[in-house]
Amino acid sequence: MERGYWIRSKPVYSALVWQQQANAHLVLVEGSAGGLAAMKLFQQMLPQQSITVIYETEAGGADYTAALKKVVPDDLQVFNSHDAAMKALEAHLPEALMGLRIYVAGSEKFMWDIAQIVLHYGVDDADIAKELTGTLARSVYCVHCKAITHNAHTNIQACSGCGKKLFVRDHFSRRLGAYMGLMVDAEDPGQIPEIEEIYP
Amino acid sequence: MSLAFKKETFRDDYTYKNSVEAIKRFPFPFPEDTYMYSVNMEPHTKGPKGAVTEHTFDIDEHYVSECLDKAKTLELDPGRYAVLPHMMDAQWDFLELTMESLSTDYPHLFTLKKDGKNWTWENKPLSIKKSFVFGDVSTLDMDPFEYMSRQVQGDFVLLDQRNDTLYADAGFITSQADWSLNFDVGMAWHEWHGPVPQVTKLGVMDRALKYLMSMQLGAPVRRLNWTMTINPRLDTSPENYPLWGGDRNTVTPENVGKKVHLRVELQTLFRLPRSNGLLFSIRCYLINMEELSTFPRWAKRFHRVFRDLHSDLAEYKGLVKFREMTVQWLSKFDDGADIGVGTHPE
Amino acid sequence: MSHINVKVAAIEQVTDLIKHFTFVREDGQPFPVFSGGSHVVVSMNINGRIQRNAYSLMGNPEETEAYHISVRRQEKSRGGSVHMHDALKVGDSLQITFPVNLFALEKRARKHLLIAGGIGITPFMSQIADLERNKANYELHYAYRAPEHGAFSKEIKANIGNKLITYVESEGGVLNLRNLLSKQPLGTHVYVCGPGPMVVAMIETARTLGWPENHIHSEQFTAPPSGESFKIKLTKSALEIVVPPEMSMLEAMEAAGVDAPYLCRGGACGRCELEVVCTDGNLLHHDHYLSEAEKAAGKKIMPCVSRAKCDLLEVVL
Ligand code: FES
């Protein structure tokens, strides 16, 4: 990547830190790496207000449920499916008050699924603390057929909708939770650059 | 002025052409022999008679065909129109602004009668007559923004001002390069302005944003932007890139004059009254090299600009493949004489 | 800046200290519709000196026959409000700017919490009209010193019923910000307009409770403070202008015929920002726009409210 050059729509993530000024806290983490991120968070000085943790475990990965049980003081909810975790989030929000701080650790898909849900409650993604863990895999929006292909690990990804070979750009839509994919060989059909794994 | 509206196409057989008058009023954007990207705005005040800036929104000989082309593009891809729910006030602002300006500027083509909130709109060129209640969506056939976007040439974006920036929260985009509305809708200023080579570092975009956010009611502004398009195609969207991307390979020394078009955007910005939003209107003018060179001064000027354009910008605008051929084609008009400053044709 | 020429159509004494002015256009045209929370800048000629003050528009934004403002008499100010109160008569001509909104409603809010103190009620009067029109979820909390200070309280009550909650200090009414702000549903936006300490308290309380900055809105215009006289030099126009004690830099430049940009004239919007070349003294920042770091750096100044303690200040204009 060129130095000093940045696509401003591309999100920036950073390690979770408690916000001491708050009304309540909601932590959502995904998989082994997310579970570990939550454990790290609980190594920090705990805030005064109530804390809820929603943990989506990962089949086959390390499970931090037992460890989290020891450190989460109030409310720990563990789920083994993404849908169940998102349902728990939905259930938490209607009664939530201003000053709820939201923390997320997981893949981009996990984060932006959450961002879309909380947006309905008037929370902007900018006000969610986000830590990228586990994988750099991208969701790719096909600009031609509008399908979103998840789990893209390569610079060029076949669209799950129309099959076109998409060049995965850095341009990111928060509304869709996906990077833009543009047909790579539109000008010169069949001329596909070398496919490399760059989002492990 | 009574306009004869041409029947022409912007796709397939490409019958689009400019009349002699249309060529003469083309908004040629190069006052000097070199081009530097800038976002300098000027007040959108009434221009000289006949100029594209004479009226708030320019209606020209391509009006009817262009509206048909817009409808076609939208029909093939409904994603070219998108609006977020909080933009309803801005939608009505847009309808009011367009209906009022068109009926004031072109009373023989458009009329607007108001009886309190009961309005009647007539668009003669498109044979539309409609009575509705201002502010009541259920009395229009569709969203107010879509309704009038279909009846004015160009693309439109409604911007919401909040959090110290501008958000593109609604758009009707059928004739613009490099925007994917469905992808970009809802983005903040810095997100949808991808980096322009040679520009981001200078803070140009930050200054432009600050300027726009303090824009006032009753004081619209404008600027020109340009790129080039192969064939007179309005819909050069990323969505349809597979359809037109290959056209860049079809330019030959023989067809440069007809195929290669200079594409100029007249961009205007208005503060909207009840929403406090902004309207960004992007009107596209197309002219091919043959038409352009009917005024040798323009051919000379464009020859120099295109020849000396920074290679990063040529790359960014997608002009690399046909640049050499076009410069070569234009060179026959250029005797190297000093033609002074200014965009005038003669 | 483009202006609208207006005539005073009516003046109403609302409370001992507050007058309500109704303007119509000189040319008989309707005014532009505006958005709730907008203000206009009124230019007045006080014995040959032009003073410009910003006032919130408080009528219904959709009613375009007239604009309405209310002015509280400020004995200790530089004469603008006193002039409006004592000198202005029905039929007088004035110039106002087009409306500008620096206190806009966030249209995506799930709930709007409006908090007014005293004369700070005025911007909310136009916002209520917008909120009602859009059937938005909102509450207006209005605190004032004594019943006779509750300008417009009755009128608002009649319009919005129990969405208005009043706190009358003389009757023991207390607006407990912490209580109020700690029980608001997710997605609420809070707006405050009133005396400086109230605005600061609201912002601080909201922050302490973890409200994100973008959910906290305030309108706080500062009247330009007077000070010692100093000289400014404009680099581009090579003009030298003396800023007298009772005038702001902006006013002094305007009096010298310079067309300097502005929107709020109260240190809030950032439009008047000037780049400082150098000074032989210190800048006295009074605005709410520049960050503390920017103020300390001394490279920028907001001439509508800020001054300098120096002999010469050189700015780019
Ligand atoms: S005019 Fe608004 S800060 Fe000076």
GROMACS .gro file of N, CA and C in nm, chain B residues 173-303:
model
  393
  373ILE      N    1  -2.919   0.915  -0.939
  373ILE     CA    2  -2.794   0.916  -1.013
  373ILE      C    3  -2.807   0.826  -1.134
  374THR      N    4  -2.827   0.888  -1.250
  374THR     CA    5  -2.840   0.806  -1.371
  374THR      C    6  -2.740   0.846  -1.478
  375SER      N    7  -2.667   0.953  -1.456
  375SER     CA    8  -2.577   0.995  -1.563
  375SER      C    9  -2.442   1.039  -1.510
  376GLN      N   10  -2.396   0.974  -1.404
  376GLN     CA   11  -2.269   1.022  -1.354
  376GLN      C   12  -2.162   0.918  -1.350
  377ALA      N   13  -2.042   0.966  -1.374
  377ALA     CA   14  -1.928   0.878  -1.368
  377ALA      C   15  -1.893   0.851  -1.224
  378ASP      N   16  -1.856   0.725  -1.196
  378ASP     CA   17  -1.790   0.691  -1.072
  378ASP      C   18  -1.868   0.714  -0.943
  379TRP      N   19  -1.995   0.697  -0.946
  379TRP     CA   20  -2.075   0.699  -0.825
  379TRP      C   21  -2.155   0.572  -0.825
  380SER      N   22  -2.153   0.501  -0.717
  380SER     CA   23  -2.247   0.391  -0.707
  380SER      C   24  -2.340   0.429  -0.594
  381LEU      N   25  -2.455   0.480  -0.629
  381LEU     CA   26  -2.544   0.538  -0.529
  381LEU      C   27  -2.581   0.438  -0.420
  382ASN      N   28  -2.620   0.320  -0.463
  382ASN     CA   29  -2.664   0.221  -0.366
  382ASN      C   30  -2.554   0.190  -0.264
  383PHE      N   31  -2.430   0.202  -0.309
  383PHE     CA   32  -2.317   0.176  -0.220
  383PHE      C   33  -2.286   0.301  -0.137
  384ASP      N   34  -2.290   0.417  -0.200
  384ASP     CA   35  -2.242   0.539  -0.135
  384ASP      C   36  -2.346   0.612  -0.051
  385VAL      N   37  -2.474   0.579  -0.067
  385VAL     CA   38  -2.575   0.658   0.003
  385VAL      C   39  -2.554   0.647   0.155
  386GLY      N   40  -2.567   0.761   0.222
  386GLY     CA   41  -2.549   0.763   0.366
  386GLY      C   42  -2.407   0.798   0.410
  387MET      N   43  -2.316   0.812   0.312
  387MET     CA   44  -2.177   0.837   0.350
  387MET      C   45  -2.151   0.984   0.383
  388ALA      N   46  -2.053   1.004   0.468
  388ALA     CA   47  -2.009   1.139   0.502
  388ALA      C   48  -1.913   1.190   0.395
  389TRP      N   49  -1.902   1.319   0.390
  389TRP     CA   50  -1.821   1.391   0.290
  389TRP      C   51  -1.689   1.322   0.260
  390HIS      N   52  -1.609   1.296   0.362
  390HIS     CA   53  -1.475   1.242   0.336
  390HIS      C   54  -1.479   1.096   0.293
  391GLU      N   55  -1.589   1.028   0.323
  391GLU     CA   56  -1.598   0.889   0.282
  391GLU      C   57  -1.628   0.876   0.133
  392TRP      N   58  -1.721   0.962   0.085
  392TRP     CA   59  -1.756   0.942  -0.055
  392TRP      C   60  -1.661   1.015  -0.148
  393HIS      N   61  -1.582   1.108  -0.097
  393HIS     CA   62  -1.480   1.169  -0.180
  393HIS      C   63  -1.355   1.085  -0.172
  394GLY      N   64  -1.345   0.989  -0.258
  394GLY     CA   65  -1.224   0.908  -0.263
  394GLY      C   66  -1.110   1.004  -0.292
  395PRO      N   67  -0.989   0.962  -0.263
  395PRO     CA   68  -0.876   1.052  -0.285
  395PRO      C   69  -0.859   1.086  -0.433
  396VAL      N   70  -0.843   1.213  -0.463
  396VAL     CA   71  -0.811   1.256  -0.598
  396VAL      C   72  -0.659   1.275  -0.600
  397PRO      N   73  -0.592   1.218  -0.701
  397PRO     CA   74  -0.446   1.231  -0.703
  397PRO      C   75  -0.408   1.379  -0.695
  398GLN      N   76  -0.302   1.409  -0.631
  398GLN     CA   77  -0.247   1.544  -0.621
  398GLN      C   78  -0.334   1.637  -0.537
  399VAL      N   79  -0.439   1.586  -0.475
  399VAL     CA   80  -0.532   1.676  -0.409
  399VAL      C   81  -0.544   1.655  -0.259
  400THR      N   82  -0.556   1.530  -0.216
  400THR     CA   83  -0.589   1.505  -0.075
  400THR      C   84  -0.493   1.571   0.022
  401LYS      N   85  -0.368   1.572  -0.013
  401LYS     CA   86  -0.270   1.624   0.081
  401LYS      C   87  -0.288   1.772   0.107
  402LEU      N   88  -0.344   1.842   0.013
  402LEU     CA   89  -0.348   1.987   0.023
  402LEU      C   90  -0.461   2.038   0.112
  403GLY      N   91  -0.542   1.948   0.165
  403GLY     CA   92  -0.650   1.996   0.250
  403GLY      C   93  -0.762   2.062   0.172
  404VAL      N   94  -0.760   2.043   0.039
  404VAL     CA   95  -0.859   2.107  -0.047
  404VAL      C   96  -1.001   2.063  -0.009
  405MET      N   97  -1.013   1.932   0.019
  405MET     CA   98  -1.146   1.878   0.048
  405MET      C   99  -1.199   1.931   0.182
  406ASP      N  100  -1.109   1.949   0.278
  406ASP     CA  101  -1.151   2.003   0.408
  406ASP      C  102  -1.202   2.145   0.392
  407ARG      N  103  -1.129   2.223   0.313
  407ARG     CA  104  -1.171   2.362   0.294
  407ARG      C  105  -1.304   2.369   0.220
  408ALA      N  106  -1.319   2.283   0.118
  408ALA     CA  107  -1.444   2.284   0.042
  408ALA      C  108  -1.560   2.248   0.134
  409LEU      N  109  -1.539   2.151   0.222
  409LEU     CA  110  -1.645   2.110   0.314
  409LEU      C  111  -1.686   2.226   0.404
  410LYS      N  112  -1.588   2.293   0.458
  410LYS     CA  113  -1.618   2.404   0.549
  410LYS      C  114  -1.697   2.513   0.475
  411TYR      N  115  -1.655   2.538   0.354
  411TYR     CA  116  -1.723   2.637   0.272
  411TYR      C  117  -1.869   2.598   0.247
  412LEU      N  118  -1.889   2.474   0.212
  412LEU     CA  119  -2.026   2.429   0.181
  412LEU      C  120  -2.115   2.431   0.305
  413MET      N  121  -2.058   2.395   0.419
  413MET     CA  122  -2.141   2.390   0.538
  413MET      C  123  -2.188   2.529   0.581
  414SER      N  124  -2.116   2.631   0.540
  414SER     CA  125  -2.163   2.765   0.577
  414SER      C  126  -2.238   2.832   0.461
  415MET      N  127  -2.274   2.753   0.361
  415MET     CA  128  -2.353   2.810   0.250
  415MET      C  129  -2.488   2.858   0.299
  416GLN      N  130  -2.533   2.968   0.239
  416GLN     CA  131  -2.656   3.028   0.286
  416GLN      C  132  -2.770   3.018   0.188
  417LEU      N  133  -2.886   3.026   0.245
  417LEU     CA  134  -3.009   3.031   0.167
  417LEU      C  135  -3.001   3.149   0.070
  418GLY      N  136  -3.048   3.128  -0.051
  418GLY     CA  137  -3.053   3.238  -0.146
  418GLY      C  138  -2.920   3.270  -0.209
  419ALA      N  139  -2.817   3.192  -0.182
  419ALA     CA  140  -2.685   3.219  -0.240
  419ALA      C  141  -2.621   3.091  -0.293
  420PRO      N  142  -2.682   3.029  -0.397
  420PRO     CA  143  -2.624   2.906  -0.451
  420PRO      C  144  -2.490   2.930  -0.519
  421VAL      N  145  -2.412   2.823  -0.535
  421VAL     CA  146  -2.282   2.835  -0.600
  421VAL      C  147  -2.268   2.727  -0.708
  422ARG      N  148  -2.166   2.743  -0.792
  422ARG     CA  149  -2.143   2.644  -0.899
  422ARG      C  150  -1.995   2.630  -0.929
  423ARG      N  151  -1.963   2.520  -0.997
  423ARG     CA  152  -1.829   2.500  -1.051
  423ARG      C  153  -1.842   2.403  -1.167
  424LEU      N  154  -1.736   2.395  -1.247
  424LEU     CA  155  -1.735   2.297  -1.356
  424LEU      C  156  -1.635   2.188  -1.324
  425ASN      N  157  -1.668   2.068  -1.366
  425ASN     CA  158  -1.574   1.958  -1.355
  425ASN      C  159  -1.575   1.889  -1.492
  426TRP      N  160  -1.477   1.807  -1.520
  426TRP     CA  161  -1.478   1.743  -1.652
  426TRP      C  162  -1.414   1.605  -1.649
  427THR      N  163  -1.453   1.527  -1.746
  427THR     CA  164  -1.383   1.402  -1.774
  427THR      C  165  -1.408   1.372  -1.922
  428MET      N  166  -1.384   1.248  -1.964
  428MET     CA  167  -1.410   1.215  -2.104
  428MET      C  168  -1.482   1.081  -2.110
  429THR      N  169  -1.565   1.068  -2.213
  429THR     CA  170  -1.644   0.948  -2.227
  429THR      C  171  -1.637   0.902  -2.373
  430ILE      N  172  -1.631   0.771  -2.391
  430ILE     CA  173  -1.635   0.717  -2.526
  430ILE      C  174  -1.782   0.692  -2.561
  431ASN      N  175  -1.824   0.747  -2.671
  431ASN     CA  176  -1.966   0.747  -2.714
  431ASN      C  177  -2.045   0.843  -2.624
  432PRO      N  178  -2.153   0.898  -2.677
  432PRO     CA  179  -2.232   0.992  -2.596
  432PRO      C  180  -2.319   0.917  -2.498
  433ARG      N  181  -2.257   0.858  -2.399
  433ARG     CA  182  -2.328   0.773  -2.306
  433ARG      C  183  -2.346   0.848  -2.174
  434LEU      N  184  -2.471   0.864  -2.130
  434LEU     CA  185  -2.495   0.931  -2.002
  434LEU      C  186  -2.464   0.837  -1.887
  435ASP      N  187  -2.508   0.714  -1.900
  435ASP     CA  188  -2.495   0.620  -1.789
  435ASP      C  189  -2.358   0.552  -1.789
  436THR      N  190  -2.259   0.623  -1.744
  436THR     CA  191  -2.126   0.561  -1.730
  436THR      C  192  -2.104   0.527  -1.584
  437SER      N  193  -2.195   0.449  -1.531
  437SER     CA  194  -2.190   0.415  -1.389
  437SER      C  195  -2.098   0.297  -1.365
  438PRO      N  196  -2.047   0.285  -1.243
  438PRO     CA  197  -1.972   0.164  -1.209
  438PRO      C  198  -2.059   0.039  -1.223
  439GLU      N  199  -2.189   0.052  -1.195
  439GLU     CA  200  -2.279  -0.063  -1.207
  439GLU      C  201  -2.270  -0.124  -1.346
  440ASN      N  202  -2.271  -0.036  -1.446
  440ASN     CA  203  -2.270  -0.085  -1.584
  440ASN      C  204  -2.133  -0.082  -1.650
  441TYR      N  205  -2.031  -0.073  -1.569
  441TYR     CA  206  -1.894  -0.073  -1.620
  441TYR      C  207  -1.869  -0.187  -1.719
  442PRO      N  208  -1.919  -0.307  -1.692
  442PRO     CA  209  -1.899  -0.414  -1.790
  442PRO      C  210  -1.958  -0.381  -1.927
  443LEU      N  211  -2.061  -0.296  -1.931
  443LEU     CA  212  -2.124  -0.261  -2.058
  443LEU      C  213  -2.044  -0.158  -2.136
  444TRP      N  214  -1.981  -0.062  -2.064
  444TRP     CA  215  -1.915   0.046  -2.137
  444TRP      C  216  -1.764   0.049  -2.123
  445GLY      N  217  -1.710  -0.026  -2.024
  445GLY     CA  218  -1.566  -0.023  -2.000
  445GLY      C  219  -1.487  -0.058  -2.125
  446GLY      N  220  -1.536  -0.156  -2.200
  446GLY     CA  221  -1.468  -0.202  -2.320
  446GLY      C  222  -1.468  -0.101  -2.433
  447ASP      N  223  -1.558  -0.001  -2.426
  447ASP     CA  224  -1.564   0.100  -2.533
  447ASP      C  225  -1.431   0.172  -2.551
  448ARG      N  226  -1.355   0.178  -2.442
  448ARG     CA  227  -1.227   0.249  -2.449
  448ARG      C  228  -1.131   0.180  -2.547
  449ASN      N  229  -1.157   0.051  -2.574
  449ASN     CA  230  -1.071  -0.021  -2.668
  449ASN      C  231  -1.113  -0.001  -2.813
  450THR      N  232  -1.225   0.066  -2.834
  450THR     CA  233  -1.278   0.074  -2.971
  450THR      C  234  -1.236   0.202  -3.042
  451VAL      N  235  -1.160   0.288  -2.974
  451VAL     CA  236  -1.119   0.413  -3.037
  451VAL      C  237  -1.007   0.385  -3.137
  452THR      N  238  -1.022   0.438  -3.259
  452THR     CA  239  -0.918   0.425  -3.361
  452THR      C  240  -0.888   0.565  -3.414
  453PRO      N  241  -0.775   0.583  -3.481
  453PRO     CA  242  -0.745   0.716  -3.536
  453PRO      C  243  -0.858   0.767  -3.626
  454GLU      N  244  -0.931   0.674  -3.688
  454GLU     CA  245  -1.038   0.715  -3.781
  454GLU      C  246  -1.162   0.764  -3.708
  455ASN      N  247  -1.193   0.704  -3.592
  455ASN     CA  248  -1.321   0.741  -3.528
  455ASN      C  249  -1.306   0.834  -3.407
  456VAL      N  250  -1.186   0.880  -3.379
  456VAL     CA  251  -1.165   0.969  -3.264
  456VAL      C  252  -1.264   1.084  -3.264
  457GLY      N  253  -1.277   1.149  -3.377
  457GLY     CA  254  -1.360   1.270  -3.386
  457GLY      C  255  -1.503   1.247  -3.342
  458LYS      N  256  -1.556   1.130  -3.374
  458LYS     CA  257  -1.696   1.102  -3.341
  458LYS      C  258  -1.714   1.033  -3.207
  459LYS      N  259  -1.618   0.949  -3.172
  459LYS     CA  260  -1.637   0.865  -3.052
  459LYS      C  261  -1.594   0.932  -2.922
  460VAL      N  262  -1.487   1.010  -2.930
  460VAL     CA  263  -1.432   1.065  -2.806
  460VAL      C  264  -1.506   1.192  -2.769
  461HIS      N  265  -1.562   1.192  -2.647
  461HIS     CA  266  -1.641   1.307  -2.601
  461HIS      C  267  -1.576   1.373  -2.480
  462LEU      N  268  -1.580   1.502  -2.482
  462LEU     CA  269  -1.549   1.576  -2.360
  462LEU      C  270  -1.679   1.581  -2.280
  463ARG      N  271  -1.668   1.549  -2.153
  463ARG     CA  272  -1.786   1.542  -2.068
  463ARG      C  273  -1.770   1.646  -1.958
  464VAL      N  274  -1.855   1.745  -1.961
  464VAL     CA  275  -1.842   1.854  -1.863
  464VAL      C  276  -1.961   1.850  -1.769
  465GLU      N  277  -1.929   1.861  -1.642
  465GLU     CA  278  -2.035   1.865  -1.541
  465GLU      C  279  -2.049   2.006  -1.489
  466LEU      N  280  -2.169   2.057  -1.496
  466LEU     CA  281  -2.200   2.183  -1.429
  466LEU      C  282  -2.256   2.144  -1.294
  467GLN      N  283  -2.178   2.170  -1.189
  467GLN     CA  284  -2.221   2.132  -1.055
  467GLN      C  285  -2.274   2.256  -0.984
  468THR      N  286  -2.394   2.244  -0.930
  468THR     CA  287  -2.448   2.358  -0.855
  468THR      C  288  -2.490   2.310  -0.717
  469LEU      N  289  -2.480   2.400  -0.622
  469LEU     CA  290  -2.516   2.368  -0.483
  469LEU      C  291  -2.608   2.473  -0.426
  470PHE      N  292  -2.711   2.426  -0.359
  470PHE     CA  293  -2.812   2.515  -0.302
  470PHE      C  294  -2.834   2.479  -0.155
  471ARG      N  295  -2.847   2.577  -0.070
  471ARG     CA  296  -2.895   2.551   0.067
  471ARG      C  297  -3.046   2.534   0.057
  472LEU      N  298  -3.098   2.434   0.124
  472LEU     CA  299  -3.241   2.408   0.119
  472LEU      C  300  -3.309   2.464   0.245
  473PRO      N  301  -3.427   2.525   0.228
  473PRO     CA  302  -3.484   2.601   0.339
  473PRO      C  303  -3.534   2.519   0.458
  474ARG      N  304  -3.630   2.426   0.439
  474ARG     CA  305  -3.693   2.367   0.558
  474ARG      C  306  -3.613   2.252   0.618
  475SER      N  307  -3.526   2.192   0.538
  475SER     CA  308  -3.446   2.080   0.590
  475SER      C  309  -3.309   2.126   0.638
  476ASN      N  310  -3.269   2.248   0.599
  476ASN     CA  311  -3.132   2.294   0.623
  476ASN      C  312  -3.030   2.203   0.554
  477GLY      N  313  -3.075   2.123   0.458
  477GLY     CA  314  -2.982   2.039   0.383
  477GLY      C  315  -2.925   2.116   0.266
  478LEU      N  316  -2.849   2.043   0.182
  478LEU     CA  317  -2.797   2.103   0.060
  478LEU      C  318  -2.841   2.018  -0.058
  479LEU      N  319  -2.865   2.084  -0.170
  479LEU     CA  320  -2.887   2.012  -0.294
  479LEU      C  321  -2.759   2.022  -0.375
  480PHE      N  322  -2.709   1.908  -0.421
  480PHE     CA  323  -2.594   1.903  -0.510
  480PHE      C  324  -2.648   1.854  -0.644
  481SER      N  325  -2.641   1.940  -0.744
  481SER     CA  326  -2.694   1.903  -0.875
  481SER      C  327  -2.577   1.891  -0.972
  482ILE      N  328  -2.576   1.784  -1.049
  482ILE     CA  329  -2.466   1.758  -1.141
  482ILE      C  330  -2.524   1.743  -1.280
  483ARG      N  331  -2.504   1.844  -1.363
  483ARG     CA  332  -2.560   1.841  -1.496
  483ARG      C  333  -2.449   1.810  -1.594
  484CYS      N  334  -2.474   1.713  -1.681
  484CYS     CA  335  -2.370   1.665  -1.771
  484CYS      C  336  -2.390   1.715  -1.915
  485TYR      N  337  -2.284   1.767  -1.973
  485TYR     CA  338  -2.286   1.810  -2.113
  485TYR      C  339  -2.182   1.728  -2.190
  486LEU      N  340  -2.223   1.675  -2.304
  486LEU     CA  341  -2.134   1.592  -2.384
  486LEU      C  342  -2.109   1.658  -2.520
  487ILE      N  343  -1.983   1.654  -2.565
  487ILE     CA  344  -1.953   1.708  -2.698
  487ILE      C  345  -1.841   1.624  -2.758
  488ASN      N  346  -1.856   1.584  -2.884
  488ASN     CA  347  -1.748   1.502  -2.940
  488ASN      C  348  -1.640   1.591  -3.002
  489MET      N  349  -1.528   1.531  -3.036
  489MET     CA  350  -1.412   1.609  -3.080
  489MET      C  351  -1.441   1.684  -3.210
  490GLU      N  352  -1.521   1.624  -3.298
  490GLU     CA  353  -1.556   1.694  -3.423
  490GLU      C  354  -1.636   1.819  -3.394
  491GLU      N  355  -1.736   1.802  -3.305
  491GLU     CA  356  -1.818   1.918  -3.271
  491GLU      C  357  -1.734   2.026  -3.203
  492LEU      N  358  -1.650   1.982  -3.112
  492LEU     CA  359  -1.566   2.076  -3.038
  492LEU      C  360  -1.477   2.155  -3.134
  493SER      N  361  -1.423   2.085  -3.233
  493SER     CA  362  -1.325   2.150  -3.320
  493SER      C  363  -1.391   2.239  -3.426
  494THR      N  364  -1.525   2.248  -3.426
  494THR     CA  365  -1.586   2.350  -3.513
  494THR      C  366  -1.545   2.489  -3.462
  495PHE      N  367  -1.498   2.494  -3.340
  495PHE     CA  368  -1.436   2.617  -3.290
  495PHE      C  369  -1.288   2.589  -3.268
  496PRO      N  370  -1.204   2.626  -3.362
  496PRO     CA  371  -1.061   2.589  -3.354
  496PRO      C  372  -0.995   2.637  -3.226
  497ARG      N  373  -1.046   2.746  -3.169
  497ARG     CA  374  -0.984   2.794  -3.045
  497ARG      C  375  -0.998   2.688  -2.935
  498TRP      N  376  -1.114   2.626  -2.929
  498TRP     CA  377  -1.137   2.521  -2.829
  498TRP      C  378  -1.050   2.398  -2.859
  499ALA      N  379  -1.038   2.364  -2.988
  499ALA     CA  380  -0.958   2.247  -3.024
  499ALA      C  381  -0.812   2.271  -2.983
  500LYS      N  382  -0.763   2.391  -3.009
  500LYS     CA  383  -0.625   2.424  -2.971
  500LYS      C  384  -0.608   2.411  -2.820
  501ARG      N  385  -0.700   2.473  -2.752
  501ARG     CA  386  -0.692   2.474  -2.605
  501ARG      C  387  -0.695   2.333  -2.549
  502PHE      N  388  -0.791   2.256  -2.597
  502PHE     CA  389  -0.806   2.121  -2.541
  502PHE      C  390  -0.687   2.033  -2.579
  503HIS      N  391  -0.633   2.056  -2.698
  503HIS     CA  392  -0.513   1.983  -2.739
  503HIS      C  393  -0.402   2.002  -2.637
   0.00000   0.00000   0.00000
